[in-house]
Protein backbone atom coordinates (compact mmCIF):
# COMPACT_ATOMS: atom_id res chain seq x y z
CA MET A 1 165.61 126.35 162.54
CA ASN A 2 168.18 125.21 159.95
CA ILE A 3 167.58 122.48 157.37
CA LYS A 4 169.40 119.78 159.36
CA GLU A 5 167.31 120.52 162.48
CA GLU A 6 164.13 120.51 160.40
CA PHE A 7 165.16 117.23 158.77
CA ILE A 8 165.86 115.53 162.12
CA LYS A 9 162.54 116.81 163.47
CA ASN A 10 160.82 115.00 160.58
CA PHE A 11 163.20 112.01 160.44
CA PRO A 12 164.28 111.42 164.06
CA ILE A 13 167.42 109.77 165.39
CA TYR A 14 166.13 107.01 167.62
CA LYS A 15 168.01 105.27 170.42
CA GLY A 16 168.32 101.63 169.38
CA THR A 17 169.22 98.39 171.08
CA LYS A 18 171.48 96.66 168.54
CA GLN A 19 174.77 95.50 170.02
CA THR A 20 176.29 95.34 166.54
CA PRO A 21 174.40 97.63 164.13
CA TYR A 22 174.55 96.87 160.42
CA ILE A 23 173.33 98.31 157.13
CA ILE A 24 171.14 96.73 154.44
CA LEU A 25 171.60 97.90 150.83
CA PHE A 26 169.57 96.92 147.76
CA ASP A 27 170.86 96.06 144.31
CA ALA A 28 167.64 96.71 142.43
CA TYR A 29 165.93 99.04 140.01
CA THR A 30 162.68 100.88 140.54
CA GLY A 31 159.58 98.73 140.84
CA MET A 32 161.40 95.57 141.88
CA GLY A 33 160.14 95.61 145.49
CA LYS A 34 162.83 97.35 147.57
CA SER A 35 160.35 99.11 149.85
CA THR A 36 158.31 95.95 150.37
CA VAL A 37 161.44 94.00 151.33
CA ALA A 38 162.66 96.90 153.52
CA LYS A 39 159.36 96.93 155.43
CA GLU A 40 159.53 93.17 156.00
CA ILE A 41 163.12 93.35 157.25
CA ALA A 42 162.21 96.22 159.59
CA LYS A 43 159.22 94.26 160.88
CA GLN A 44 161.35 91.22 161.65
CA ASP A 45 164.50 92.86 163.05
CA ALA A 46 163.48 96.38 164.18
CA SER A 47 165.85 98.18 161.80
CA ILE A 48 165.20 101.77 160.73
CA ILE A 49 164.27 102.39 157.09
CA LEU A 50 165.92 105.34 155.36
CA ASN A 51 163.66 105.90 152.37
CA ASN A 52 165.14 108.21 149.74
CA ASP A 53 161.79 108.79 148.01
CA GLU A 54 160.24 109.95 151.29
CA VAL A 55 163.07 112.45 151.78
CA ARG A 56 162.82 113.66 148.16
CA ASN A 57 159.11 114.21 148.72
CA TRP A 58 159.75 116.08 151.99
CA MET A 59 162.34 118.27 150.27
CA ASN A 60 160.24 118.59 147.11
CA ASP A 61 163.47 117.98 145.17
CA TYR A 62 163.17 114.85 143.08
CA GLN A 63 166.39 115.57 141.19
CA ASP A 64 168.48 116.13 144.37
CA SER A 65 170.23 118.82 142.38
CA SER A 66 171.99 120.21 145.46
CA ASN A 67 173.11 116.81 146.84
CA LEU A 68 171.46 117.89 150.10
CA ARG A 69 169.30 114.76 150.31
CA LYS A 70 172.40 112.60 150.15
CA GLU A 71 174.16 114.67 152.82
CA LEU A 72 171.14 114.59 155.15
CA GLN A 73 170.56 110.86 154.65
CA ASN A 74 174.25 110.11 155.29
CA TYR A 75 174.16 112.23 158.45
CA ARG A 76 171.04 110.41 159.67
CA LEU A 77 172.50 107.00 158.82
CA GLU A 78 175.70 107.73 160.73
CA GLU A 79 173.83 109.05 163.77
CA LEU A 80 171.40 106.11 163.81
CA LEU A 81 174.29 103.64 163.65
CA LYS A 82 176.09 105.44 166.52
CA ASN A 83 172.83 105.15 168.48
CA ASN A 84 172.74 101.34 168.10
CA ASN A 85 170.30 101.09 165.20
CA SER A 86 170.62 98.86 162.18
CA CYS A 87 169.53 100.68 159.04
CA ILE A 88 167.92 99.72 155.75
CA CYS A 89 168.77 102.07 152.89
CA ASP A 90 165.60 101.92 150.80
CA SER A 91 167.16 103.19 147.60
CA CYS A 92 168.83 101.92 144.44
CA PHE A 93 172.35 101.16 145.70
CA CYS A 94 173.36 100.16 142.17
CA HIS A 95 173.45 103.83 141.06
CA ASN A 96 177.17 104.66 141.25
CA TRP A 97 177.68 101.68 143.54
CA LYS A 98 181.47 101.71 143.15
CA ASP A 99 181.59 105.19 144.69
CA LYS A 100 179.01 104.36 147.33
CA ILE A 101 180.85 101.24 148.47
CA VAL A 102 183.86 103.40 149.40
CA TYR A 103 181.57 105.44 151.68
CA TYR A 104 179.99 102.37 153.30
CA ASN A 105 183.40 100.79 153.84
CA SER A 106 184.56 104.00 155.56
CA LEU A 107 181.77 103.77 158.15
CA GLY A 108 183.22 100.66 159.77
CA TYR A 109 179.89 98.84 160.08
CA LYS A 110 178.99 95.55 158.43
CA TYR A 111 176.71 95.97 155.46
CA TYR A 112 174.77 93.42 153.44
CA ILE A 113 173.87 93.85 149.79
CA ILE A 114 170.62 92.17 148.85
CA ARG A 115 169.90 91.70 145.16
CA ILE A 116 166.22 92.00 144.35
CA GLU A 117 164.95 89.88 141.46
CA CYS A 118 161.64 90.16 139.65
CA ARG A 119 160.31 89.55 136.14
CA GLU A 120 160.01 92.63 133.96
CA SER A 121 156.32 91.93 133.27
CA THR A 122 155.65 92.07 137.02
CA ILE A 123 157.62 95.31 137.34
CA LYS A 124 155.61 96.85 134.51
CA GLU A 125 152.35 95.80 136.18
CA ARG A 126 153.44 97.12 139.60
CA LEU A 127 154.55 100.45 138.19
CA SER A 128 151.33 100.89 136.18
CA LYS A 129 149.40 100.62 139.47
CA ARG A 130 151.78 102.75 141.55
CA VAL A 131 150.15 105.58 143.49
CA VAL A 132 152.06 108.16 145.51
CA ASN A 133 150.71 108.16 149.07
CA LYS A 134 151.85 107.79 152.71
CA GLU A 135 152.95 104.20 152.00
CA ASN A 136 154.77 104.95 148.74
CA TYR A 137 156.59 108.16 147.90
CA SER A 138 158.14 107.08 144.60
CA ILE A 139 157.10 108.84 141.41
CA ALA A 140 159.14 106.45 139.24
CA ASN A 141 157.43 104.73 136.34
CA PHE A 142 158.22 102.00 133.83
CA ASN A 143 160.21 104.41 131.65
CA ASP A 144 162.43 105.09 134.66
CA TYR A 145 162.88 101.34 135.14
CA THR A 146 163.76 100.90 131.46
CA TRP A 147 166.27 103.76 131.62
CA MET A 148 167.89 102.25 134.72
CA LYS A 149 168.07 98.80 133.16
CA GLU A 150 169.84 100.25 130.11
CA ASN A 151 172.13 102.72 131.92
CA VAL A 152 172.83 101.50 135.45
CA SER A 153 174.94 98.40 136.00
CA ARG A 154 174.04 96.03 138.80
CA VAL A 155 176.48 95.37 141.61
CA ASP A 156 179.17 92.77 140.90
CA ASP A 157 177.88 89.28 141.68
CA ASN A 158 180.70 88.54 144.13
CA LEU A 159 179.53 91.40 146.39
CA ILE A 160 175.94 90.18 146.69
CA ASP A 161 175.16 88.66 150.08
CA TYR A 162 171.66 87.42 149.37
CA ILE A 163 169.04 87.33 146.60
CA ILE A 164 165.33 87.89 147.19
CA ASP A 165 162.77 87.21 144.48
CA THR A 166 159.82 89.51 145.20
CA GLU A 167 157.47 87.25 143.27
CA GLU A 168 157.98 84.58 145.94
CA ASP A 169 157.18 84.58 149.69
CA ILE A 170 159.04 87.69 150.88
CA GLU A 171 158.48 87.05 154.59
CA LYS A 172 160.05 83.60 154.32
CA GLN A 173 163.03 84.86 152.28
CA VAL A 174 163.69 87.71 154.74
CA THR A 175 163.57 85.26 157.65
CA GLU A 176 166.06 83.01 155.85
CA PHE A 177 168.37 85.98 155.17
CA LEU A 178 168.25 87.20 158.77
CA ASN A 179 168.86 83.68 160.10
CA LYS A 180 171.69 82.99 157.65
CA TYR A 181 173.65 86.00 158.94
CA LYS A 182 172.44 85.59 162.55
CA LEU A 183 170.89 89.06 162.56
CA ILE A 184 167.92 88.06 164.72
């Protein structure tokens, strides 16, 4: 079995029911609540979560030195979209976002960029309590957050479709986002 077959065995391509599939992207650094928001969106609108940390863990390649994770995730995303699934990319879209936006534009599907907001003190507290398990595959810590904050620019404001503050009621904010864009 080749790596792509093994990947799809572990991260299946489901048949969805969306008439007009779309993609959710997050403008956020580590510890801000991307996975929590992704899970709430998936719960409310039956989208598929593509979690980069879970794939890194499966590959045991946290540096993605070969770019294989990116290639496999892009393949899965494209196949899920073709199979009528909306997808949530549970990753830091802001890393090289100008390059990534070219890719997402090339797919021909609508995408929404959600900016995640959160106070730094809350991020520090969350990351100090972070445990890697079946619910959370991220090994990132507060030093990683600090590095990102200093070295990774956020997406231009004019490209942000919605802002979610993860210190407020996430369920309510996700419902408002989905209703605003008539996604449910």
